[in-house]
mmCIF file of C-alpha atoms and ligand atoms in Angstrom:
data_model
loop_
_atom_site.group_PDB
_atom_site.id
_atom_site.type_symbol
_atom_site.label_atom_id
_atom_site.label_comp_id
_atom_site.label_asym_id
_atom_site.label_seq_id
_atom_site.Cartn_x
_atom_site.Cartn_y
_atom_site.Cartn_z
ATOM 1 C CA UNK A 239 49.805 -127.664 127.320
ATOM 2 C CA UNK A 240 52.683 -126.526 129.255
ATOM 3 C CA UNK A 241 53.330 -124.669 126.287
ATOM 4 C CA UNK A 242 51.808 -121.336 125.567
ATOM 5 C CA UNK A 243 52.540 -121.431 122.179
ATOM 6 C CA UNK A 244 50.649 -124.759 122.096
ATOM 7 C CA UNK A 245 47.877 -122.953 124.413
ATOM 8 C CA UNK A 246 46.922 -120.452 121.505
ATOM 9 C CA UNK A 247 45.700 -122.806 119.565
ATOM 10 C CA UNK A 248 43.304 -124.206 122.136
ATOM 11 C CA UNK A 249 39.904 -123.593 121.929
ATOM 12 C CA UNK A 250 38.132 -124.372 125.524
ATOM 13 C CA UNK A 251 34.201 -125.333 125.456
ATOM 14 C CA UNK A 252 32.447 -126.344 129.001
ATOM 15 C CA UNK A 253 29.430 -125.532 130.762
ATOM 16 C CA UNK A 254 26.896 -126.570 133.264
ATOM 17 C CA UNK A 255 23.010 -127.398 133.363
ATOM 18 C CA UNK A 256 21.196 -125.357 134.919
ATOM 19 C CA UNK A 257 19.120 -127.621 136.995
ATOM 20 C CA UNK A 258 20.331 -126.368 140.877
ATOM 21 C CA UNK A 259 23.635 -124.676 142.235
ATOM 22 C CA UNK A 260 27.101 -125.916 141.443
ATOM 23 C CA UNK A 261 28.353 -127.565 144.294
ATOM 24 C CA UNK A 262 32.391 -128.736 145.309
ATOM 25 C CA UNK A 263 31.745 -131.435 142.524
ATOM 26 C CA UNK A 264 31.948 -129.071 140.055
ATOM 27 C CA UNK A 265 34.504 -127.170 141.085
ATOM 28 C CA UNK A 266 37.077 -129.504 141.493
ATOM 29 C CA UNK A 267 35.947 -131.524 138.199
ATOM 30 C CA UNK A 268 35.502 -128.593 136.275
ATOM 31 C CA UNK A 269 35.693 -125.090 137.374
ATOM 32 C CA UNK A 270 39.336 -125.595 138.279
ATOM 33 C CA UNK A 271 40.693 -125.887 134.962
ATOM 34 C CA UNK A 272 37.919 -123.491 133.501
ATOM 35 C CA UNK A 273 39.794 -121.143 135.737
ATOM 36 C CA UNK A 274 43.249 -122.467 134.846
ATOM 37 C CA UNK A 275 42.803 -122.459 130.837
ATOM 38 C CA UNK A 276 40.925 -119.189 130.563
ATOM 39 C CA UNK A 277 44.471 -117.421 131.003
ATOM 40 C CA UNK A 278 46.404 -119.375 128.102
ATOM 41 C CA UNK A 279 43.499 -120.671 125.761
ATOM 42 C CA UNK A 280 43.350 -118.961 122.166
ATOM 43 C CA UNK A 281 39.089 -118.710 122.993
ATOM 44 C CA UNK A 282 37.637 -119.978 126.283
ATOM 45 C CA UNK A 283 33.568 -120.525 126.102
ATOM 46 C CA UNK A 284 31.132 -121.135 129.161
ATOM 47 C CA UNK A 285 27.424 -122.263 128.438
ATOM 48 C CA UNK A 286 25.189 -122.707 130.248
ATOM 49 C CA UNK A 287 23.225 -125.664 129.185
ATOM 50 C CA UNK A 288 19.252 -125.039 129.333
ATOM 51 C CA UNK A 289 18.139 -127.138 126.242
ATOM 52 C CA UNK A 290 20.162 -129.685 127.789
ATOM 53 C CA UNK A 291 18.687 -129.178 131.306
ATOM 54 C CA UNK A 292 14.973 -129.349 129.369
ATOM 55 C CA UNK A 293 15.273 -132.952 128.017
ATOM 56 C CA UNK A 294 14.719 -134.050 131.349
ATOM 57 C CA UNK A 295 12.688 -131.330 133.148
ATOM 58 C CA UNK A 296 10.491 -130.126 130.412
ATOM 59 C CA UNK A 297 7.627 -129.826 132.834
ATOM 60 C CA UNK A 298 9.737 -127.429 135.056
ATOM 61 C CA UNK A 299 10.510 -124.466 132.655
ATOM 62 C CA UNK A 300 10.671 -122.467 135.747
ATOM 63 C CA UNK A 301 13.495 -124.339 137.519
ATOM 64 C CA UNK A 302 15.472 -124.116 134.234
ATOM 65 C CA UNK A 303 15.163 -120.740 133.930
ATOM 66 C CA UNK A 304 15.504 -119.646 137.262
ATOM 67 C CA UNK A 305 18.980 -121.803 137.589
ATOM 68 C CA UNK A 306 20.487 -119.910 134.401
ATOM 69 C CA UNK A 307 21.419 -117.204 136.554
ATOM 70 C CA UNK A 308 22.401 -119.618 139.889
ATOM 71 C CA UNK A 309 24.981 -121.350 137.611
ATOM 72 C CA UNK A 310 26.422 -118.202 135.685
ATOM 73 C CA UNK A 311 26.849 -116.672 139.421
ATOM 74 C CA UNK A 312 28.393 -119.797 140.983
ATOM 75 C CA UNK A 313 30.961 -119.377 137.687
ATOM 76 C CA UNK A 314 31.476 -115.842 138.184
ATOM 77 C CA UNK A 315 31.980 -116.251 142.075
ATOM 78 C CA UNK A 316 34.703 -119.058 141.634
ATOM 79 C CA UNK A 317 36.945 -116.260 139.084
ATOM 80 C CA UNK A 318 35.804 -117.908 135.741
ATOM 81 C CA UNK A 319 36.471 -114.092 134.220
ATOM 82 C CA UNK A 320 34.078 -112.994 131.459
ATOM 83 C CA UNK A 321 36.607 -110.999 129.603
ATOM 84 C CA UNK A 322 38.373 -114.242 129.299
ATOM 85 C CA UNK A 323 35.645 -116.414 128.620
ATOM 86 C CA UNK A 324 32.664 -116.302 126.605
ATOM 87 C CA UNK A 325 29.654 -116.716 128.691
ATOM 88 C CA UNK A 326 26.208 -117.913 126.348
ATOM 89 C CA UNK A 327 23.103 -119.155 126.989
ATOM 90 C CA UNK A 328 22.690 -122.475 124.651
ATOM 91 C CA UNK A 329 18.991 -122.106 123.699
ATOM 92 C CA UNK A 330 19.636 -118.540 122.076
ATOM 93 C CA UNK A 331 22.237 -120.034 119.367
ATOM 94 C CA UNK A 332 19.258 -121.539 117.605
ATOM 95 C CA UNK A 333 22.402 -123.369 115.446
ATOM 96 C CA UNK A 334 23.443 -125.616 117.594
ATOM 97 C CA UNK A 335 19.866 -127.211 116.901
ATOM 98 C CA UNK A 336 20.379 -127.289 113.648
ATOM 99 C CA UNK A 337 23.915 -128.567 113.951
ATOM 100 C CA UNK A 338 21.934 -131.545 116.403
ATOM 101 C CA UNK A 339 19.704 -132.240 113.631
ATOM 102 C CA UNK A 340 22.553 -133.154 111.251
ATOM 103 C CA UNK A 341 24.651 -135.045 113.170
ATOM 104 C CA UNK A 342 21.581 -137.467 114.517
ATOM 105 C CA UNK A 343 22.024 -139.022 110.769
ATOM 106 C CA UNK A 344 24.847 -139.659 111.458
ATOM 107 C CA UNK A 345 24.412 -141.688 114.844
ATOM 108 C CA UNK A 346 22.847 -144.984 115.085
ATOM 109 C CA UNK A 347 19.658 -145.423 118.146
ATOM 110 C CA UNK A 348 21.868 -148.617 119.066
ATOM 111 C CA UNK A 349 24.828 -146.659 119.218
ATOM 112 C CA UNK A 350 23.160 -143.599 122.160
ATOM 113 C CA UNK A 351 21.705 -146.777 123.926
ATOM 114 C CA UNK A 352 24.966 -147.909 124.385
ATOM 115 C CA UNK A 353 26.183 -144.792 125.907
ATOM 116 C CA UNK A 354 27.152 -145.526 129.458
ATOM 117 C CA UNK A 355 26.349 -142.371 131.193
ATOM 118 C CA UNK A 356 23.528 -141.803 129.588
ATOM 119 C CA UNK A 357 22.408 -145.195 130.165
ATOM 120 C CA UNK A 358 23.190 -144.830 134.231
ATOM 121 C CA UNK A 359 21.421 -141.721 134.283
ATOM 122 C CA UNK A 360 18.356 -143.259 132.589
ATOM 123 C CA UNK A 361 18.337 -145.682 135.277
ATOM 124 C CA UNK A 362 19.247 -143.060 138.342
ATOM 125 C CA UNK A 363 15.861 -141.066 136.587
ATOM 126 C CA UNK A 364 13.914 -144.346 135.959
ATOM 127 C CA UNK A 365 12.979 -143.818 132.342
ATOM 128 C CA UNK A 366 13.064 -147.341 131.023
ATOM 129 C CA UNK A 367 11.540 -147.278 127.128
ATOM 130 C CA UNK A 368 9.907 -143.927 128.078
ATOM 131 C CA UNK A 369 12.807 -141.849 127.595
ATOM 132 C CA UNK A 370 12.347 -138.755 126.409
ATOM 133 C CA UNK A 371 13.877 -138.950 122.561
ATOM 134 C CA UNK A 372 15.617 -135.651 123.293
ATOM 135 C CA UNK A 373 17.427 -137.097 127.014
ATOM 136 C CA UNK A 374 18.308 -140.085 124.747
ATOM 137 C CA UNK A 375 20.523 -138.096 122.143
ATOM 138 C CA UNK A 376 21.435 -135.303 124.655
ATOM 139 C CA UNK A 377 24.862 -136.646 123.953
ATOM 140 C CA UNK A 378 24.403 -136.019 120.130
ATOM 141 C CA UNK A 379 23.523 -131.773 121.049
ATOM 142 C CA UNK A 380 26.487 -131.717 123.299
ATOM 143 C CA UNK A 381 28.778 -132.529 120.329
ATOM 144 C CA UNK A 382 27.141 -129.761 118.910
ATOM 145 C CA UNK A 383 27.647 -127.445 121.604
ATOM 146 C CA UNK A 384 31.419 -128.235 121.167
ATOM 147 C CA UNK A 385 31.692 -128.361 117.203
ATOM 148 C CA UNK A 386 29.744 -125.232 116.380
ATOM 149 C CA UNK A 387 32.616 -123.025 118.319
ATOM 150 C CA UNK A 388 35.191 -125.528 116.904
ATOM 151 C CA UNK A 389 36.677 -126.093 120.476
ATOM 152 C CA UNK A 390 39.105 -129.212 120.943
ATOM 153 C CA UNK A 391 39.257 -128.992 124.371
ATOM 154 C CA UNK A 392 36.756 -129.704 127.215
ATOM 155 C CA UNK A 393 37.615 -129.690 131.054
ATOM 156 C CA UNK A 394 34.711 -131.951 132.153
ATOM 157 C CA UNK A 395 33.933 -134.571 135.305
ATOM 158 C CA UNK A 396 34.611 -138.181 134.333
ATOM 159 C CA UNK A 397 31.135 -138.689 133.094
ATOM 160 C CA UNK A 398 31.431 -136.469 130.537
ATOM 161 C CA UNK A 399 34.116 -139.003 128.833
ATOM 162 C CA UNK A 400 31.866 -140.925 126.600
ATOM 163 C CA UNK A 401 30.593 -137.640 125.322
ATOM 164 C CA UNK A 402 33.642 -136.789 123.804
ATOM 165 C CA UNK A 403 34.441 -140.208 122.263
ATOM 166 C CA UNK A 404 30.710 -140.349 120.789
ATOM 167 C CA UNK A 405 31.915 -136.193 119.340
ATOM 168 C CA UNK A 406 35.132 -137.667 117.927
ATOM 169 C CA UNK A 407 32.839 -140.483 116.136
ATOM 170 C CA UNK A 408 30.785 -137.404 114.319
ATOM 171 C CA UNK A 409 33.764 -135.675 114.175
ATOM 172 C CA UNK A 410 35.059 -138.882 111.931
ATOM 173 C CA UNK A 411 32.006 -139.426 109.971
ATOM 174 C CA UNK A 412 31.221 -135.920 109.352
ATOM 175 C CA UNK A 413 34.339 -135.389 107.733
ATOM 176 C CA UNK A 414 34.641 -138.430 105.735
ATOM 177 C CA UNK A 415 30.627 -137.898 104.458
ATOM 178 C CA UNK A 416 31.313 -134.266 103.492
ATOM 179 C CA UNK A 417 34.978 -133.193 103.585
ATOM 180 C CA UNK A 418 37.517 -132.314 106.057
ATOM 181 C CA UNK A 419 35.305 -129.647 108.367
ATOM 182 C CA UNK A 420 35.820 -130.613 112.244
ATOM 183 C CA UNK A 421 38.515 -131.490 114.564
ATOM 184 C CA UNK A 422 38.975 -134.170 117.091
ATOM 185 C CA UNK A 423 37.884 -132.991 120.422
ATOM 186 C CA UNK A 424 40.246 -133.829 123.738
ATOM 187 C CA UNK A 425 38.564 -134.047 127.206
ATOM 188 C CA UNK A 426 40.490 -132.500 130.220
ATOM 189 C CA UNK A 427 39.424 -134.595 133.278
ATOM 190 C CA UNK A 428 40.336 -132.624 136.432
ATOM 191 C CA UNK A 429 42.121 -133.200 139.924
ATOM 192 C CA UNK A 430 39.309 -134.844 141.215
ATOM 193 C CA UNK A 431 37.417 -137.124 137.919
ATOM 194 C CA UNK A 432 34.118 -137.610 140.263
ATOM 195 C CA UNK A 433 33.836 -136.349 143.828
ATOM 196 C CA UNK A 434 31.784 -138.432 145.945
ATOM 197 C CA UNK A 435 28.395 -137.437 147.419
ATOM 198 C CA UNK A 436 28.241 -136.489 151.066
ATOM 199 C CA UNK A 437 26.124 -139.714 151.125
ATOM 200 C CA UNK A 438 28.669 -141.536 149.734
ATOM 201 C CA UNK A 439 27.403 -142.387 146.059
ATOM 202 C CA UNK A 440 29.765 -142.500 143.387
ATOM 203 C CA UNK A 441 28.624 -138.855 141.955
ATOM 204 C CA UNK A 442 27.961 -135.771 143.446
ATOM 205 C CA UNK A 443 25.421 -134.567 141.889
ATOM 206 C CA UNK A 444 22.783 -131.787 141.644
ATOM 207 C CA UNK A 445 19.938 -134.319 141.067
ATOM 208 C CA UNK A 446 20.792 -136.464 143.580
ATOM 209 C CA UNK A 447 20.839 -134.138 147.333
ATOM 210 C CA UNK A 448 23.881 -135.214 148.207
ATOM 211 C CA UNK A 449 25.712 -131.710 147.217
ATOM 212 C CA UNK A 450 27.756 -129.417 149.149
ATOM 213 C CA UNK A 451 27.016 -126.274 147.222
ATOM 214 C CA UNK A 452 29.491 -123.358 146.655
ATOM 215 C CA UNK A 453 26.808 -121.107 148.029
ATOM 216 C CA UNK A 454 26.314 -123.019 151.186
ATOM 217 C CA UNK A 455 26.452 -121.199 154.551
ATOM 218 C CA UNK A 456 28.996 -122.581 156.779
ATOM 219 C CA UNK A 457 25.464 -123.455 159.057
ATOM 220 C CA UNK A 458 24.498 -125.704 156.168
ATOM 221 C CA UNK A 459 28.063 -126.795 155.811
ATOM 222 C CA UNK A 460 28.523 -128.002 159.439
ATOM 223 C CA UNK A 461 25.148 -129.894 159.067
ATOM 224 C CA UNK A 462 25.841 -131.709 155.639
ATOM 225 C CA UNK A 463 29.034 -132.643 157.421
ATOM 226 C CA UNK A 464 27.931 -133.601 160.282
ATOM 227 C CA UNK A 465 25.288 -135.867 158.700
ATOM 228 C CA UNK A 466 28.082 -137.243 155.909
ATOM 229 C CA UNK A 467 28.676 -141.550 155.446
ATOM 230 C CA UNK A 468 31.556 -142.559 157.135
ATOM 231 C CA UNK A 469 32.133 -146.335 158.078
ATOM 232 C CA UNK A 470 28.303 -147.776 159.664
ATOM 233 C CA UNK A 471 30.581 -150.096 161.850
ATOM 234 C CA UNK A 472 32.675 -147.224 163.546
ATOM 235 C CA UNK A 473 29.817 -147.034 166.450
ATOM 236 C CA UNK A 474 31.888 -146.540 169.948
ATOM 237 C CA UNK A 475 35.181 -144.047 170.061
ATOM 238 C CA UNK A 476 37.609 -146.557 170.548
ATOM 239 C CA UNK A 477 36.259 -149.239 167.919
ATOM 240 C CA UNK A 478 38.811 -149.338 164.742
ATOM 241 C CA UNK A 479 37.283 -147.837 161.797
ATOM 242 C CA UNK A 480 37.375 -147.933 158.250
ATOM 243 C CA UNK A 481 38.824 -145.588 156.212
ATOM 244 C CA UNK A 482 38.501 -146.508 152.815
ATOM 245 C CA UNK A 483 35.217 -145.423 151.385
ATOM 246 C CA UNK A 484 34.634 -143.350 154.176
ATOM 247 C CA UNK A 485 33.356 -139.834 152.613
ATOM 248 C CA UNK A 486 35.172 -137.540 155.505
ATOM 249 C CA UNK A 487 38.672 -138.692 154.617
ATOM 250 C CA UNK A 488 37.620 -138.896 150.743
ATOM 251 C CA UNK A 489 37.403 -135.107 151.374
ATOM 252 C CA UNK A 490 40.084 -134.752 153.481
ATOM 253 C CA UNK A 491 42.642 -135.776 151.403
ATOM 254 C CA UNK A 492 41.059 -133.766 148.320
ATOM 255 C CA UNK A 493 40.943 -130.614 150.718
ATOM 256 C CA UNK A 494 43.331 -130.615 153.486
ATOM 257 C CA UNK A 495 46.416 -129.022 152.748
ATOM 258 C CA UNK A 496 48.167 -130.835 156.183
ATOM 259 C CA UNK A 497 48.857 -134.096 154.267
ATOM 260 C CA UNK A 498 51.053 -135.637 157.268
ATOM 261 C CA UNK A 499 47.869 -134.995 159.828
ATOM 262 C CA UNK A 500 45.387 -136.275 157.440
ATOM 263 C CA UNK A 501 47.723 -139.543 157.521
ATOM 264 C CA UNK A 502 47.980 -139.578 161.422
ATOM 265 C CA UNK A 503 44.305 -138.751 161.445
ATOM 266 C CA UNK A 504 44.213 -142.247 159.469
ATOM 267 C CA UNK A 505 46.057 -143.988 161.424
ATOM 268 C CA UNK A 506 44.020 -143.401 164.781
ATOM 269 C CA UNK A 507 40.922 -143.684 162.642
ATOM 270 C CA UNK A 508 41.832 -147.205 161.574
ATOM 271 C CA UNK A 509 43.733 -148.571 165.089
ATOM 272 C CA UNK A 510 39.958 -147.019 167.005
ATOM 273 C CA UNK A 511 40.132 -144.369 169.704
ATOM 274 C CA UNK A 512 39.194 -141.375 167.195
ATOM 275 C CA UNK A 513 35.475 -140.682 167.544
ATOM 276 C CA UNK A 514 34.036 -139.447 164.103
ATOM 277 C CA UNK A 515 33.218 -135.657 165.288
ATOM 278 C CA UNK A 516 36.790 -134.813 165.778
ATOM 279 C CA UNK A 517 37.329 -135.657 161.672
ATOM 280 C CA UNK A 518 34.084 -134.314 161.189
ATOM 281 C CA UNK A 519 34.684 -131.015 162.851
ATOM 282 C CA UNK A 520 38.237 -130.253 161.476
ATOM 283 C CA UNK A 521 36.241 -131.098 158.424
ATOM 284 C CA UNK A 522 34.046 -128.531 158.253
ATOM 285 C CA UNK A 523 36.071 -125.557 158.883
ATOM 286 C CA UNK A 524 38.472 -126.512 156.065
ATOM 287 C CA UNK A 525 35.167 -126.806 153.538
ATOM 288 C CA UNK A 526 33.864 -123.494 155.310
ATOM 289 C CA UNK A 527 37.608 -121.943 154.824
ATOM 290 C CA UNK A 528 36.989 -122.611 151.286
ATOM 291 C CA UNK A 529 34.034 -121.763 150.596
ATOM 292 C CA UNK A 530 33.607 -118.767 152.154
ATOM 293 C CA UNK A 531 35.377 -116.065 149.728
ATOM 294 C CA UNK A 532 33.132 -117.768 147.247
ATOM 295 C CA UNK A 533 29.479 -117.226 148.768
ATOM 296 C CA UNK A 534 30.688 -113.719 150.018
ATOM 297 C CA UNK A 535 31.679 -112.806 146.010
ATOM 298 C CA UNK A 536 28.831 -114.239 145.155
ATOM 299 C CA UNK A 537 26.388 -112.856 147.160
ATOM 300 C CA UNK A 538 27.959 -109.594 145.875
ATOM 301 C CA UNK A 539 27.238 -110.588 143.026
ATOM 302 C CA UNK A 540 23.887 -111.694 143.251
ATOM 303 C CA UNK A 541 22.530 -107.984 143.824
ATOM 304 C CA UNK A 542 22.982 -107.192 140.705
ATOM 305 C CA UNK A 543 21.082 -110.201 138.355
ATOM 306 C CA UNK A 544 21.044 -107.574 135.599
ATOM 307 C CA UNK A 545 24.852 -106.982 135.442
ATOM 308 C CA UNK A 546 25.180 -110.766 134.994
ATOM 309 C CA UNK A 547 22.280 -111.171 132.536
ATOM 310 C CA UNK A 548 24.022 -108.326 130.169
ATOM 311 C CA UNK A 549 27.400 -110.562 130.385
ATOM 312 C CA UNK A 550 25.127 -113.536 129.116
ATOM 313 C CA UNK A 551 23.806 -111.628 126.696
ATOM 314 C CA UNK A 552 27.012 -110.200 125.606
ATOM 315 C CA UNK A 553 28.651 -113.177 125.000
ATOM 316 C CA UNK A 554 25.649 -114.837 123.629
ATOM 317 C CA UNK A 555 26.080 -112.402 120.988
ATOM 318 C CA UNK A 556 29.894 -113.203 120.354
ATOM 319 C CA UNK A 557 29.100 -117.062 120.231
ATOM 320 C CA UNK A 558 26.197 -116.565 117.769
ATOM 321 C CA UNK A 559 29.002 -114.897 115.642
ATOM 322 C CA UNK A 560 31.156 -118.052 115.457
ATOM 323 C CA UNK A 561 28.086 -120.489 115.256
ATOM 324 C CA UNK A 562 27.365 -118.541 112.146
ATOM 325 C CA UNK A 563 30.033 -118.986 110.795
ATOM 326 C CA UNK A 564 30.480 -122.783 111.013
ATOM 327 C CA UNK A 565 26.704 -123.571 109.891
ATOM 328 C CA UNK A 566 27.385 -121.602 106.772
ATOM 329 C CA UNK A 567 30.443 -124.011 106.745
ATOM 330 C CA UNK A 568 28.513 -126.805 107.462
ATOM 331 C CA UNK A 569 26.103 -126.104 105.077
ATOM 332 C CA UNK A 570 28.315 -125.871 102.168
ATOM 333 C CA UNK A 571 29.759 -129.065 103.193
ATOM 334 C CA UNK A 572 26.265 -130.318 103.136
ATOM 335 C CA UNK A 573 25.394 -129.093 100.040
ATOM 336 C CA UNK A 574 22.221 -127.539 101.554
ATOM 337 C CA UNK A 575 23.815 -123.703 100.629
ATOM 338 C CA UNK A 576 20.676 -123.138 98.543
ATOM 339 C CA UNK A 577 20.392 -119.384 99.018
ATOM 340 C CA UNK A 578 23.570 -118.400 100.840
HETATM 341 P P1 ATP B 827 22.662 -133.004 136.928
HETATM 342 O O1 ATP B 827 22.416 -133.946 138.061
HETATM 343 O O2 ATP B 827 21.541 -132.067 136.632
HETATM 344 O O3 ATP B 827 23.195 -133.698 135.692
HETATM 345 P P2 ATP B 827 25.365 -132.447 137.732
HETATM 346 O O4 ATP B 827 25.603 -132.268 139.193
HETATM 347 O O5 ATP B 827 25.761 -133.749 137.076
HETATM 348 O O6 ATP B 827 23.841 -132.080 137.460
HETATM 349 P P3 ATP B 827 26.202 -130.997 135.398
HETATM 350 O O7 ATP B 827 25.725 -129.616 135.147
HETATM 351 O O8 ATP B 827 25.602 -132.135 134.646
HETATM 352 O O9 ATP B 827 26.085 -131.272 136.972
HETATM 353 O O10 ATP B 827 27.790 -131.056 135.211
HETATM 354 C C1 ATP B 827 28.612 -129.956 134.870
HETATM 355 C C2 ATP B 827 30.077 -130.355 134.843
HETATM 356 O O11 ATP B 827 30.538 -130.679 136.147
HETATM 357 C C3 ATP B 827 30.348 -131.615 134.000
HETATM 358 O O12 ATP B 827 31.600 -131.450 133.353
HETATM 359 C C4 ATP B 827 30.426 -132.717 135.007
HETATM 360 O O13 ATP B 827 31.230 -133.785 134.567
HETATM 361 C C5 ATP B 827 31.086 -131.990 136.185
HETATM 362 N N1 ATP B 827 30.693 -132.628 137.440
HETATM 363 C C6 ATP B 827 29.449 -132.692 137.959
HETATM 364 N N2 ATP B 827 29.432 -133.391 139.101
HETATM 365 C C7 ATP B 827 30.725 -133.788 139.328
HETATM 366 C C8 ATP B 827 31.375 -134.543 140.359
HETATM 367 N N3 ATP B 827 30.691 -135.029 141.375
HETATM 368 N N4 ATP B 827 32.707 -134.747 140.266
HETATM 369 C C9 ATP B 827 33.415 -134.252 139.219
HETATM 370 N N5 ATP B 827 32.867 -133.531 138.218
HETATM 371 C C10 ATP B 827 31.539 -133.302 138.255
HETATM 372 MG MG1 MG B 828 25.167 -134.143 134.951
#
C-alpha cells in the first residue's frame, strides 16, 4: 500500500450505523484510515448503515433516521472529503437486498451462530433464541454492502474481522457455484483495533454509554474524564497504583504526544504519591485539544442539514450506478437474467 500504483487498484468500502454519534472509538479504529486512503484509493465509499442499524432497533425508526445525518456530520467534521469518497445511504440501493438474499443460500444458520461478534453482541443485547433473523445474518448484508461496489478493502475496528472472513467464504463459494465474479476482501484494522470504554469495557461503543463522542463539549469531556475507571485500589495519593488496565493511561498513551512524560507519569503512578486528578486533568485537555477543531467544523456544519443531505443523495446516486452494474453481473452469473 505504500505504493500508489498498488493504491489505484484499491477499492475502499466502510461505514457506520447510525444508532448515536461517533465517538474517539471510531475515529481511531476507523475514520483514521478512511481519511488516510481516500487520497490514494482508485474509489473510496462511506455508508452509512441504516438497514443494518434496523435489525436491532426496528421499533425506533426515529433514532435511525435521525442518526443518518449525526454520523454523515461526525464523517464530514473529521475531513472524510466527499469529493473523495462516495457518501450513500444503504437502504436506498435496494440491491444490496437483493445481493443479501443470494448469498444467505449460500451460508449455513450453524455457520452465523458461530460468528463471534455477532454472538457477543447477542449476548451484550440479551437476545437468546429470540434474535431477530435479520441481527442474526447482519453479517451476511454487510458482505453485500462490500461486494456490490466490488471493494477489497475495509478499514474497520477489530470486531469487524470475522465479517470479512465470513465475505471471503461467499466470496469463495459464490465464485465456485457460478463463475469467477468477486474478489477476496482485505480488512485494514487501525492504530488502535478496539479502544476501551471510559468505563473500562473492552469496546467503546455507541450502545453501551461509555463513549467519548467527537461532538462532546470539553464540559462533557472533563466530566466523562473525570468519572473514567482507573485502578479501584488507588484510594489515598500516596498508595501505589496500577497502571495496567487503567483507562486514563490506556488513553494516554493512544493520545499524548509527550511519550517520555506519559512514562514518568507511570512511574509515579505505580511507586504511589500521584493522586488520580493530576492524570485525569492533563487528560482532559489533550482529549479537549483534539476534539475541539472537530465539534467547531461540525457544528458549522450542522447548520446546514440540507447541504449534507444533497451529498448523501449525490453519492447515493453514484453507488446505485455501480450496484447496478454488479446485480446485472450477478444475475447473469445466476442465470436469473430472464428479461435483461
Ligand atoms: P453499535 O453499538 O450501534 O454497534 P458501534 O459503537 O459499535 O455502534 P459501529 O457503527 O458499529 O459503532 O462501528 C463503525 C466502525 O467503527 C466499525 O468499523 C467498528 O469496528 C469501528 N469501531 C466502533 N467502535 C470501536 C472501538 N471502540 N474501537 C475501534 N473501532 C471501533
Ligand atoms: Mg458495532
Amino acid at each position: 500500500m505504500e505504493n500508489n500504483e498498488n493504491n489505484k487498484k484499491i477499492r475502499v468500502l466502510t461505514g457506520d450505523r447510525p444508532t448515536g454519534k461517533l465517538h474517539l472509538g471510531h475515529f481511531v479504529g476507523s475514520i483514521q484510515n478512511r481519511l488516510k486512503l481516500q487520497d490514494t484509493a482508485e474509489k473510496a465509499f462511506y455508508m452509512v448503515a441504516d438497514v443494518q442499524a434496523l435489525t436491532d432497533n426496528a421499533e425506533n425508526p426515529e433514532k435511525v433516521r435521525n442518526n443518518v445525518l449525526e454520523v454523515a456530520l461526525d464523517n464530514l467534521a473529521c475531513g472524510v472529503d466527499p469529493s473523495k469518497t462516495t457518501f450513500f445511504i444503504q437502504s436506498q440501493i435496494p440491491e444490496i437486498a437483493e445481493l443479501t438474499i443470494f448469498f444467505l443460500n449460500l451460508v449455513t444458520l450453524a455457520r452465523l451462530k458461530r460468528n463471534p461478534t455477532v454472538k457477543s453482541e447477542m449476548q451484550q443485547k440479551g437476545f437468546g433464541e429470540d434474535v431477530p433473523a435479520g441481527f442474526l445474518i447482519y453479517p451476511v448484508s454487510q458482505a453485500a454492502d462490500i461486494l456490490f461496489a466490488k471493494a477489497n478493502l475495509i478499514p474497520v475496528g477489530e470486531d469487524q474481522k470475522p465479517m470479512i472472513e465470513q465475505t471471503n467464504e461467499i466470496v469463495d463459494s459464490f465464485n465456485r457455484i457460478y463463475g469467477e465474479t468477486f474478489s477476496h476482501v482485505s480488512h485494514l484494522v487501525g492504530e488502535i483495533p478496539r479502544l476501551v470504554g471510559t468505563d473500562g469495557n473492552a469496546k467503546m461503543s455507541k450502545s453501551l454509554n461509555n463513549c467519548i463522542n467527537l461532538s462532546d463539549s470539553d464540559e462533557m469531556i472533563n466530566k466523562k474524564v473525570m468519572d473514567m475507571y482507573t485502578d479501584p485500589n488507588h484510594i489515598h495519593v500516596e498508595d501505589p497504583g496500577k497502571v495496567e488496565g487503567n483507562v486514563v493511561f490506556t488513553y494516554l498513551d493512544i493520545f499524548d504526544s509527550n511519550k517520555e512524560e506519559v512514562a514518568d507519569l507511570k512511574k509515579q503512578y505505580e511507586k504511589g504519591g500521584l493522586g488520580d486528578v493530576v492524570i485525569k486533568k492533563r487528560l482532559a485537555k489533550i482529549l479537549c485539544d483534539f476534539i475541539s477543531p472537530i465539534r467547531e467544523k461540525r457544528e458549522q456544519l450542522a447548520k446546514d442539514p440540507q447541504a449534507v443531505m444533497k451529498i448523501l443523495e449525490e453519492g447515493t446516486q453514484k453507488a446505485r450506478i455501480e450496484a447496478q452494474k454488479t446485480i446485472s453481473e450477478v444475475r447473469k452469473a445466476m442465470k436469473i437474467d430472464f428479461f435483461d
